Amino acid sequence: MSLFVLEQHASLASSPMSSDGATVAEEEYLQSLFWLKEAGLAMSAANVARAMQLSAPTVHEMVGRLERDGYIERAQDKTITFTVVGMEHAERVVSRHRLIERFLTDVLKVPWDEVHEQAESLEHGMSPALEERIRAAVGDAKNCPHGHPIELGAREPGVPLADVAIGADVRVLRFENEAEDLLHYLMDAGLYPGLSGTLAAHDDDEVTLETSDGRRCAVTPSVAETVAVVADPSPPPRTALPEQLVLGKQRYGR
Ligand SMILES: [Zn+2]
Ligand SMILES: [Zn+2]
């Protein structure tokens, strides 16, 4: 998923083509829509605008284009759904994005907080033959470095770190928001997918996870909203999902 500013969208008409027939801009939108769907958030133009940090008119124009090109349909209430073709295309790009991130960290040794935007720039023009080579190079890796499944649909259910009770055992599953400044913050805090520990403290300023070797990893409560974990005891799953996507990068500055 892409939570970042797309300056190149200023001129949609001149957007270059991907190797799959859609424009690069269309593929970015399809990815954002897929990410919303995967996270259980409403597929709406408003959420896309927030996720991509674009204005409502810009998103409105592109959503119309995606509909004309047969990738999405819009209901009377403006709810967006993928067409079969749109779903396939979105899945292909999202999976390739995660695969490239894994390749960058595992094979090229790029730190995981730097690979998201690199993958964004590499994922569109790639030939199927090169993608196959990259797939072979990462072996049987299941997730991107931020914990999102490369094989779509294999997403392990999680709860927000912010909901976990003090004293619970915690395993970090994934970072739901891949905005790069947020990834830098999470790396600095010492968190990473797969990390286990105990929820040591939770107050208005910080949520603190303590690892078995005594290391304390603290993030703000708003960032803890974007960290998906498995916990024992587990808080109940959230029954009401936020109607509007809230950007982590706007929320963690204190
Ligand atoms: Zn990414
Ligand atoms: Zn990722």
PDB file of C-alpha atoms and ligand atoms in Angstrom:
ATOM      1  CA  MET A   1       0.000   0.000   0.000  1.00  0.00           C
ATOM      2  CA  SER A   2       1.161   3.427  -0.747  1.00  0.00           C
ATOM      3  CA  LEU A   3       0.762   6.208   1.724  1.00  0.00           C
ATOM      4  CA  PHE A   4       2.878   8.913   0.269  1.00  0.00           C
ATOM      5  CA  VAL A   5       2.735  11.997  -1.865  1.00  0.00           C
ATOM      6  CA  LEU A   6       2.580  11.412  -5.580  1.00  0.00           C
ATOM      7  CA  GLU A   7       3.799  14.613  -7.118  1.00  0.00           C
ATOM      8  CA  GLN A   8       3.827  13.093 -10.562  1.00  0.00           C
ATOM      9  CA  HIS A   9       0.040  12.971 -10.442  1.00  0.00           C
ATOM     10  CA  ALA A  10      -0.114  16.675 -11.141  1.00  0.00           C
ATOM     11  CA  SER A  11      -0.422  15.772 -14.796  1.00  0.00           C
ATOM     12  CA  LEU A  12      -2.418  12.605 -15.159  1.00  0.00           C
ATOM     13  CA  ALA A  13      -2.747  12.951 -18.903  1.00  0.00           C
ATOM     14  CA  SER A  14       0.973  12.502 -19.419  1.00  0.00           C
ATOM     15  CA  SER A  15       1.269   9.591 -17.000  1.00  0.00           C
ATOM     16  CA  PRO A  16       3.548   6.916 -18.451  1.00  0.00           C
ATOM     17  CA  MET A  17       2.286   3.421 -19.150  1.00  0.00           C
ATOM     18  CA  SER A  18       3.158   0.408 -17.044  1.00  0.00           C
ATOM     19  CA  SER A  19       4.111  -2.866 -18.654  1.00  0.00           C
ATOM     20  CA  ASP A  20       0.575  -4.155 -18.074  1.00  0.00           C
ATOM     21  CA  GLY A  21      -1.490  -1.668 -20.051  1.00  0.00           C
ATOM     22  CA  ALA A  22      -2.644   0.572 -17.203  1.00  0.00           C
ATOM     23  CA  THR A  23      -0.928   3.880 -16.620  1.00  0.00           C
ATOM     24  CA  VAL A  24       1.489   4.141 -13.715  1.00  0.00           C
ATOM     25  CA  ALA A  25      -0.945   6.511 -12.009  1.00  0.00           C
ATOM     26  CA  GLU A  26      -3.802   4.038 -12.442  1.00  0.00           C
ATOM     27  CA  GLU A  27      -1.689   1.309 -10.872  1.00  0.00           C
ATOM     28  CA  GLU A  28      -0.953   3.528  -7.872  1.00  0.00           C
ATOM     29  CA  TYR A  29      -4.666   4.097  -7.350  1.00  0.00           C
ATOM     30  CA  LEU A  30      -5.467   0.407  -7.774  1.00  0.00           C
ATOM     31  CA  GLN A  31      -2.872  -0.367  -5.095  1.00  0.00           C
ATOM     32  CA  SER A  32      -4.336   2.175  -2.696  1.00  0.00           C
ATOM     33  CA  LEU A  33      -7.828   0.782  -3.246  1.00  0.00           C
ATOM     34  CA  PHE A  34      -6.594  -2.766  -2.698  1.00  0.00           C
ATOM     35  CA  TRP A  35      -4.851  -1.742   0.509  1.00  0.00           C
ATOM     36  CA  LEU A  36      -8.095  -0.225   1.838  1.00  0.00           C
ATOM     37  CA  LYS A  37      -9.988  -3.391   0.958  1.00  0.00           C
ATOM     38  CA  GLU A  38      -7.353  -5.622   2.575  1.00  0.00           C
ATOM     39  CA  ALA A  39      -7.346  -3.518   5.758  1.00  0.00           C
ATOM     40  CA  GLY A  40     -11.151  -3.697   5.951  1.00  0.00           C
ATOM     41  CA  LEU A  41     -11.569   0.034   5.318  1.00  0.00           C
ATOM     42  CA  ALA A  42     -14.211   1.513   3.017  1.00  0.00           C
ATOM     43  CA  MET A  43     -13.175   1.769  -0.637  1.00  0.00           C
ATOM     44  CA  SER A  44     -14.168   5.384  -1.162  1.00  0.00           C
ATOM     45  CA  ALA A  45     -12.678   8.329  -3.009  1.00  0.00           C
ATOM     46  CA  ALA A  46     -12.369  10.147   0.326  1.00  0.00           C
ATOM     47  CA  ASN A  47     -10.211   7.387   1.800  1.00  0.00           C
ATOM     48  CA  VAL A  48      -8.082   7.211  -1.350  1.00  0.00           C
ATOM     49  CA  ALA A  49      -7.532  10.969  -1.156  1.00  0.00           C
ATOM     50  CA  ARG A  50      -6.372  10.699   2.440  1.00  0.00           C
ATOM     51  CA  ALA A  51      -4.225   7.647   1.815  1.00  0.00           C
ATOM     52  CA  MET A  52      -2.454   9.182  -1.167  1.00  0.00           C
ATOM     53  CA  GLN A  53      -2.451  12.729   0.202  1.00  0.00           C
ATOM     54  CA  LEU A  54      -4.119  14.063  -2.906  1.00  0.00           C
ATOM     55  CA  SER A  55      -6.907  16.593  -3.342  1.00  0.00           C
ATOM     56  CA  ALA A  56     -10.513  15.475  -3.794  1.00  0.00           C
ATOM     57  CA  PRO A  57     -10.754  16.811  -7.408  1.00  0.00           C
ATOM     58  CA  THR A  58      -7.575  14.961  -8.414  1.00  0.00           C
ATOM     59  CA  VAL A  59      -8.886  11.715  -6.974  1.00  0.00           C
ATOM     60  CA  HIS A  60     -12.334  12.295  -8.491  1.00  0.00           C
ATOM     61  CA  GLU A  61     -10.788  12.624 -11.949  1.00  0.00           C
ATOM     62  CA  MET A  62      -8.734   9.465 -11.587  1.00  0.00           C
ATOM     63  CA  VAL A  63     -11.577   7.407 -10.118  1.00  0.00           C
ATOM     64  CA  GLY A  64     -13.616   8.371 -13.206  1.00  0.00           C
ATOM     65  CA  ARG A  65     -10.781   7.222 -15.408  1.00  0.00           C
ATOM     66  CA  LEU A  66     -10.467   3.889 -13.589  1.00  0.00           C
ATOM     67  CA  GLU A  67     -14.196   3.366 -14.101  1.00  0.00           C
ATOM     68  CA  ARG A  68     -14.015   4.210 -17.824  1.00  0.00           C
ATOM     69  CA  ASP A  69     -11.068   1.859 -18.264  1.00  0.00           C
ATOM     70  CA  GLY A  70     -13.029  -0.994 -16.659  1.00  0.00           C
ATOM     71  CA  TYR A  71     -11.038  -1.441 -13.432  1.00  0.00           C
ATOM     72  CA  ILE A  72     -13.708  -0.350 -10.942  1.00  0.00           C
ATOM     73  CA  GLU A  73     -17.449   0.206 -10.621  1.00  0.00           C
ATOM     74  CA  ARG A  74     -19.195   2.834  -8.534  1.00  0.00           C
ATOM     75  CA  ALA A  75     -22.529   2.309  -6.818  1.00  0.00           C
ATOM     76  CA  GLN A  76     -25.182   5.008  -6.296  1.00  0.00           C
ATOM     77  CA  ASP A  77     -23.806   5.668  -2.817  1.00  0.00           C
ATOM     78  CA  LYS A  78     -20.333   6.166  -4.389  1.00  0.00           C
ATOM     79  CA  THR A  79     -18.963   2.936  -2.931  1.00  0.00           C
ATOM     80  CA  ILE A  80     -16.179   1.595  -5.123  1.00  0.00           C
ATOM     81  CA  THR A  81     -15.803  -2.076  -6.053  1.00  0.00           C
ATOM     82  CA  PHE A  82     -13.205  -3.736  -8.264  1.00  0.00           C
ATOM     83  CA  THR A  83     -14.213  -5.370 -11.533  1.00  0.00           C
ATOM     84  CA  VAL A  84     -12.667  -8.813 -12.098  1.00  0.00           C
ATOM     85  CA  VAL A  85     -10.021  -7.238 -14.335  1.00  0.00           C
ATOM     86  CA  GLY A  86      -9.372  -4.454 -11.813  1.00  0.00           C
ATOM     87  CA  MET A  87      -9.016  -6.910  -8.938  1.00  0.00           C
ATOM     88  CA  GLU A  88      -6.545  -9.053 -10.877  1.00  0.00           C
ATOM     89  CA  HIS A  89      -4.519  -6.030 -11.867  1.00  0.00           C
ATOM     90  CA  ALA A  90      -4.471  -4.620  -8.325  1.00  0.00           C
ATOM     91  CA  GLU A  91      -3.419  -7.968  -6.864  1.00  0.00           C
ATOM     92  CA  ARG A  92      -0.622  -8.315  -9.383  1.00  0.00           C
ATOM     93  CA  VAL A  93       0.837  -4.892  -8.599  1.00  0.00           C
ATOM     94  CA  VAL A  94       0.467  -5.212  -4.815  1.00  0.00           C
ATOM     95  CA  SER A  95       2.093  -8.639  -4.755  1.00  0.00           C
ATOM     96  CA  ARG A  96       4.929  -7.437  -6.997  1.00  0.00           C
ATOM     97  CA  HIS A  97       5.492  -4.409  -4.723  1.00  0.00           C
ATOM     98  CA  ARG A  98       5.915  -6.648  -1.685  1.00  0.00           C
ATOM     99  CA  LEU A  99       8.144  -9.044  -3.582  1.00  0.00           C
ATOM    100  CA  ILE A 100      10.436  -6.195  -4.686  1.00  0.00           C
ATOM    101  CA  GLU A 101      10.634  -4.879  -1.104  1.00  0.00           C
ATOM    102  CA  ARG A 102      11.683  -8.342   0.071  1.00  0.00           C
ATOM    103  CA  PHE A 103      14.270  -8.554  -2.697  1.00  0.00           C
ATOM    104  CA  LEU A 104      15.690  -5.140  -1.732  1.00  0.00           C
ATOM    105  CA  THR A 105      16.083  -6.076   1.948  1.00  0.00           C
ATOM    106  CA  ASP A 106      17.177  -9.719   1.605  1.00  0.00           C
ATOM    107  CA  VAL A 107      19.313  -9.664  -1.528  1.00  0.00           C
ATOM    108  CA  LEU A 108      20.498  -6.047  -1.818  1.00  0.00           C
ATOM    109  CA  LYS A 109      20.593  -5.457   1.976  1.00  0.00           C
ATOM    110  CA  VAL A 110      18.680  -2.161   1.850  1.00  0.00           C
ATOM    111  CA  PRO A 111      17.308  -1.296   5.344  1.00  0.00           C
ATOM    112  CA  TRP A 112      13.588  -2.095   5.618  1.00  0.00           C
ATOM    113  CA  ASP A 113      12.625   1.473   6.395  1.00  0.00           C
ATOM    114  CA  GLU A 114      14.000   2.584   3.005  1.00  0.00           C
ATOM    115  CA  VAL A 115      12.511   0.075   0.577  1.00  0.00           C
ATOM    116  CA  HIS A 116       8.887   1.198   0.198  1.00  0.00           C
ATOM    117  CA  GLU A 117       9.489   4.166  -2.060  1.00  0.00           C
ATOM    118  CA  GLN A 118      12.215   2.317  -3.971  1.00  0.00           C
ATOM    119  CA  ALA A 119       9.711  -0.445  -4.700  1.00  0.00           C
ATOM    120  CA  GLU A 120       7.162   2.134  -5.837  1.00  0.00           C
ATOM    121  CA  SER A 121       9.529   3.311  -8.528  1.00  0.00           C
ATOM    122  CA  LEU A 122      10.564  -0.193  -9.653  1.00  0.00           C
ATOM    123  CA  GLU A 123       7.254  -2.021  -9.684  1.00  0.00           C
ATOM    124  CA  HIS A 124       5.598  -0.652 -12.825  1.00  0.00           C
ATOM    125  CA  GLY A 125       7.868  -1.344 -15.756  1.00  0.00           C
ATOM    126  CA  MET A 126       9.014  -4.805 -14.763  1.00  0.00           C
ATOM    127  CA  SER A 127       8.876  -7.638 -17.297  1.00  0.00           C
ATOM    128  CA  PRO A 128       7.354 -10.967 -16.215  1.00  0.00           C
ATOM    129  CA  ALA A 129      10.746 -12.614 -16.825  1.00  0.00           C
ATOM    130  CA  LEU A 130      12.537 -10.266 -14.409  1.00  0.00           C
ATOM    131  CA  GLU A 131       9.757 -10.688 -11.850  1.00  0.00           C
ATOM    132  CA  GLU A 132      10.258 -14.461 -12.014  1.00  0.00           C
ATOM    133  CA  ARG A 133      13.984 -14.050 -11.349  1.00  0.00           C
ATOM    134  CA  ILE A 134      13.277 -11.828  -8.361  1.00  0.00           C
ATOM    135  CA  ARG A 135      10.772 -14.371  -7.086  1.00  0.00           C
ATOM    136  CA  ALA A 136      13.426 -17.071  -7.329  1.00  0.00           C
ATOM    137  CA  ALA A 137      15.988 -14.849  -5.579  1.00  0.00           C
ATOM    138  CA  VAL A 138      13.828 -14.290  -2.473  1.00  0.00           C
ATOM    139  CA  GLY A 139      13.117 -18.009  -2.077  1.00  0.00           C
ATOM    140  CA  ASP A 140      10.087 -18.852   0.015  1.00  0.00           C
ATOM    141  CA  ALA A 141       9.676 -15.476   1.736  1.00  0.00           C
ATOM    142  CA  LYS A 142       6.037 -15.108   2.742  1.00  0.00           C
ATOM    143  CA  ASN A 143       5.809 -11.404   3.618  1.00  0.00           C
ATOM    144  CA  CYS A 144       7.189  -8.017   2.692  1.00  0.00           C
ATOM    145  CA  PRO A 145       9.653  -6.619   5.266  1.00  0.00           C
ATOM    146  CA  HIS A 146       6.750  -4.788   6.949  1.00  0.00           C
ATOM    147  CA  GLY A 147       4.733  -7.977   7.412  1.00  0.00           C
ATOM    148  CA  HIS A 148       2.257  -7.831   4.501  1.00  0.00           C
ATOM    149  CA  PRO A 149       1.648 -11.117   2.668  1.00  0.00           C
ATOM    150  CA  ILE A 150       3.224 -11.527  -0.781  1.00  0.00           C
ATOM    151  CA  GLU A 151       0.713 -14.280  -1.479  1.00  0.00           C
ATOM    152  CA  LEU A 152      -2.458 -12.244  -1.137  1.00  0.00           C
ATOM    153  CA  GLY A 153      -5.186 -13.571   1.093  1.00  0.00           C
ATOM    154  CA  ALA A 154      -2.656 -15.047   3.538  1.00  0.00           C
ATOM    155  CA  ARG A 155      -3.088 -12.135   5.926  1.00  0.00           C
ATOM    156  CA  GLU A 156      -2.942 -13.211   9.559  1.00  0.00           C
ATOM    157  CA  PRO A 157      -5.617 -11.480  11.685  1.00  0.00           C
ATOM    158  CA  GLY A 158      -4.250  -8.989  14.180  1.00  0.00           C
ATOM    159  CA  VAL A 159      -5.278  -6.316  16.659  1.00  0.00           C
ATOM    160  CA  PRO A 160      -3.806  -2.816  17.079  1.00  0.00           C
ATOM    161  CA  LEU A 161      -0.924  -2.640  19.563  1.00  0.00           C
ATOM    162  CA  ALA A 162      -2.811   0.323  21.049  1.00  0.00           C
ATOM    163  CA  ASP A 163      -5.601  -2.018  22.264  1.00  0.00           C
ATOM    164  CA  VAL A 164      -3.393  -4.527  24.123  1.00  0.00           C
ATOM    165  CA  ALA A 165      -3.591  -4.754  27.931  1.00  0.00           C
ATOM    166  CA  ILE A 166      -0.516  -4.274  30.133  1.00  0.00           C
ATOM    167  CA  GLY A 167       1.149  -7.614  30.877  1.00  0.00           C
ATOM    168  CA  ALA A 168      -0.023  -9.376  27.688  1.00  0.00           C
ATOM    169  CA  ASP A 169       2.396 -11.332  25.502  1.00  0.00           C
ATOM    170  CA  VAL A 170       2.731  -9.648  22.131  1.00  0.00           C
ATOM    171  CA  ARG A 171       4.104 -10.605  18.712  1.00  0.00           C
ATOM    172  CA  VAL A 172       4.372  -7.864  16.091  1.00  0.00           C
ATOM    173  CA  LEU A 173       2.630  -8.906  12.855  1.00  0.00           C
ATOM    174  CA  ARG A 174       2.897  -5.946  10.499  1.00  0.00           C
ATOM    175  CA  PHE A 175       2.986  -2.193  10.046  1.00  0.00           C
ATOM    176  CA  GLU A 176      -0.321  -1.178   8.483  1.00  0.00           C
ATOM    177  CA  ASN A 177       0.966   2.155   7.258  1.00  0.00           C
ATOM    178  CA  GLU A 178       4.086   2.139   5.071  1.00  0.00           C
ATOM    179  CA  ALA A 179       4.596   5.899   4.925  1.00  0.00           C
ATOM    180  CA  GLU A 180       8.362   6.122   4.920  1.00  0.00           C
ATOM    181  CA  ASP A 181       8.695   8.656   7.730  1.00  0.00           C
ATOM    182  CA  LEU A 182       6.574   6.355   9.862  1.00  0.00           C
ATOM    183  CA  LEU A 183       8.803   3.391   8.988  1.00  0.00           C
ATOM    184  CA  HIS A 184      11.884   5.396  10.058  1.00  0.00           C
ATOM    185  CA  TYR A 185      10.158   6.148  13.373  1.00  0.00           C
ATOM    186  CA  LEU A 186       9.262   2.479  13.938  1.00  0.00           C
ATOM    187  CA  MET A 187      12.800   1.324  13.160  1.00  0.00           C
ATOM    188  CA  ASP A 188      14.231   3.930  15.545  1.00  0.00           C
ATOM    189  CA  ALA A 189      11.844   2.643  18.217  1.00  0.00           C
ATOM    190  CA  GLY A 190      13.268  -0.873  17.749  1.00  0.00           C
ATOM    191  CA  LEU A 191      10.072  -2.515  16.475  1.00  0.00           C
ATOM    192  CA  TYR A 192       9.974  -4.946  13.558  1.00  0.00           C
ATOM    193  CA  PRO A 193       7.577  -7.660  12.327  1.00  0.00           C
ATOM    194  CA  GLY A 194       8.221 -10.890  14.224  1.00  0.00           C
ATOM    195  CA  LEU A 195       9.424  -9.145  17.415  1.00  0.00           C
ATOM    196  CA  SER A 196       7.998 -10.677  20.600  1.00  0.00           C
ATOM    197  CA  GLY A 197       7.664  -9.119  24.037  1.00  0.00           C
ATOM    198  CA  THR A 198       5.377  -8.063  26.838  1.00  0.00           C
ATOM    199  CA  LEU A 199       3.213  -4.960  26.910  1.00  0.00           C
ATOM    200  CA  ALA A 200       5.034  -3.104  29.703  1.00  0.00           C
ATOM    201  CA  ALA A 201       3.315   0.279  29.834  1.00  0.00           C
ATOM    202  CA  HIS A 202       0.572   2.319  28.189  1.00  0.00           C
ATOM    203  CA  ASP A 203      -0.152   5.908  29.089  1.00  0.00           C
ATOM    204  CA  ASP A 204      -1.206   9.051  27.229  1.00  0.00           C
ATOM    205  CA  ASP A 205       2.266   9.555  25.776  1.00  0.00           C
ATOM    206  CA  GLU A 206       3.652   6.098  25.043  1.00  0.00           C
ATOM    207  CA  VAL A 207       2.896   2.439  24.481  1.00  0.00           C
ATOM    208  CA  THR A 208       5.910   0.390  25.561  1.00  0.00           C
ATOM    209  CA  LEU A 209       6.793  -3.156  24.554  1.00  0.00           C
ATOM    210  CA  GLU A 210       9.538  -4.913  26.538  1.00  0.00           C
ATOM    211  CA  THR A 211      11.462  -7.730  24.871  1.00  0.00           C
ATOM    212  CA  SER A 212      12.711 -10.835  26.702  1.00  0.00           C
ATOM    213  CA  ASP A 213      16.241  -9.358  26.883  1.00  0.00           C
ATOM    214  CA  GLY A 214      14.926  -6.247  28.635  1.00  0.00           C
ATOM    215  CA  ARG A 215      14.898  -3.874  25.668  1.00  0.00           C
ATOM    216  CA  ARG A 216      12.059  -1.326  25.806  1.00  0.00           C
ATOM    217  CA  CYS A 217      10.448  -0.179  22.534  1.00  0.00           C
ATOM    218  CA  ALA A 218       8.136   2.811  22.965  1.00  0.00           C
ATOM    219  CA  VAL A 219       5.888   4.467  20.376  1.00  0.00           C
ATOM    220  CA  THR A 220       3.153   7.060  20.665  1.00  0.00           C
ATOM    221  CA  PRO A 221      -0.409   5.729  21.080  1.00  0.00           C
ATOM    222  CA  SER A 222      -1.312   6.989  17.593  1.00  0.00           C
ATOM    223  CA  VAL A 223       1.542   5.021  16.025  1.00  0.00           C
ATOM    224  CA  ALA A 224       0.524   2.004  18.129  1.00  0.00           C
ATOM    225  CA  GLU A 225      -2.804   2.198  16.237  1.00  0.00           C
ATOM    226  CA  THR A 226      -0.924   1.331  13.027  1.00  0.00           C
ATOM    227  CA  VAL A 227       1.044  -1.632  14.441  1.00  0.00           C
ATOM    228  CA  ALA A 228      -0.860  -4.932  14.054  1.00  0.00           C
ATOM    229  CA  VAL A 229      -0.012  -7.601  16.640  1.00  0.00           C
ATOM    230  CA  VAL A 230      -1.108 -10.962  18.001  1.00  0.00           C
ATOM    231  CA  ALA A 231      -1.624 -10.733  21.783  1.00  0.00           C
ATOM    232  CA  ASP A 232      -2.316 -13.154  24.642  1.00  0.00           C
ATOM    233  CA  PRO A 233      -4.633 -12.294  26.269  1.00  0.00           C
ATOM    234  CA  SER A 234      -6.026 -10.641  23.157  1.00  0.00           C
ATOM    235  CA  PRO A 235      -8.265  -7.598  23.178  1.00  0.00           C
ATOM    236  CA  PRO A 236     -11.515  -8.140  21.250  1.00  0.00           C
ATOM    237  CA  PRO A 237     -11.270  -7.421  17.537  1.00  0.00           C
ATOM    238  CA  ARG A 238     -12.473  -3.951  16.610  1.00  0.00           C
ATOM    239  CA  THR A 239     -16.066  -4.199  15.494  1.00  0.00           C
ATOM    240  CA  ALA A 240     -16.258  -0.681  14.132  1.00  0.00           C
ATOM    241  CA  LEU A 241     -13.629   0.255  11.584  1.00  0.00           C
ATOM    242  CA  PRO A 242     -12.752   3.912  11.175  1.00  0.00           C
ATOM    243  CA  GLU A 243     -14.788   5.483   8.402  1.00  0.00           C
ATOM    244  CA  GLN A 244     -11.947   7.741   7.490  1.00  0.00           C
ATOM    245  CA  LEU A 245      -8.410   6.579   7.150  1.00  0.00           C
ATOM    246  CA  VAL A 246      -6.125   8.525   9.448  1.00  0.00           C
ATOM    247  CA  LEU A 247      -2.557   8.961   8.408  1.00  0.00           C
ATOM    248  CA  GLY A 248       0.043   7.850  10.881  1.00  0.00           C
ATOM    249  CA  LYS A 249       2.475  10.515   9.788  1.00  0.00           C
ATOM    250  CA  GLN A 250       0.045  13.233  10.752  1.00  0.00           C
ATOM    251  CA  ARG A 251      -0.665  11.650  14.071  1.00  0.00           C
ATOM    252  CA  TYR A 252       2.621  10.775  15.676  1.00  0.00           C
ATOM    253  CA  GLY A 253       4.213  14.213  15.782  1.00  0.00           C
ATOM    254  CA  ARG A 254       4.064  15.294  19.363  1.00  0.00           C
TER     255      ARG A 254
HETATM  256 ZN    ZN B   1       5.618  -0.821   0.533  1.00  0.00          ZN
HETATM  257 ZN    ZN B   2       6.001  -3.519   2.778  1.00  0.00          ZN
END
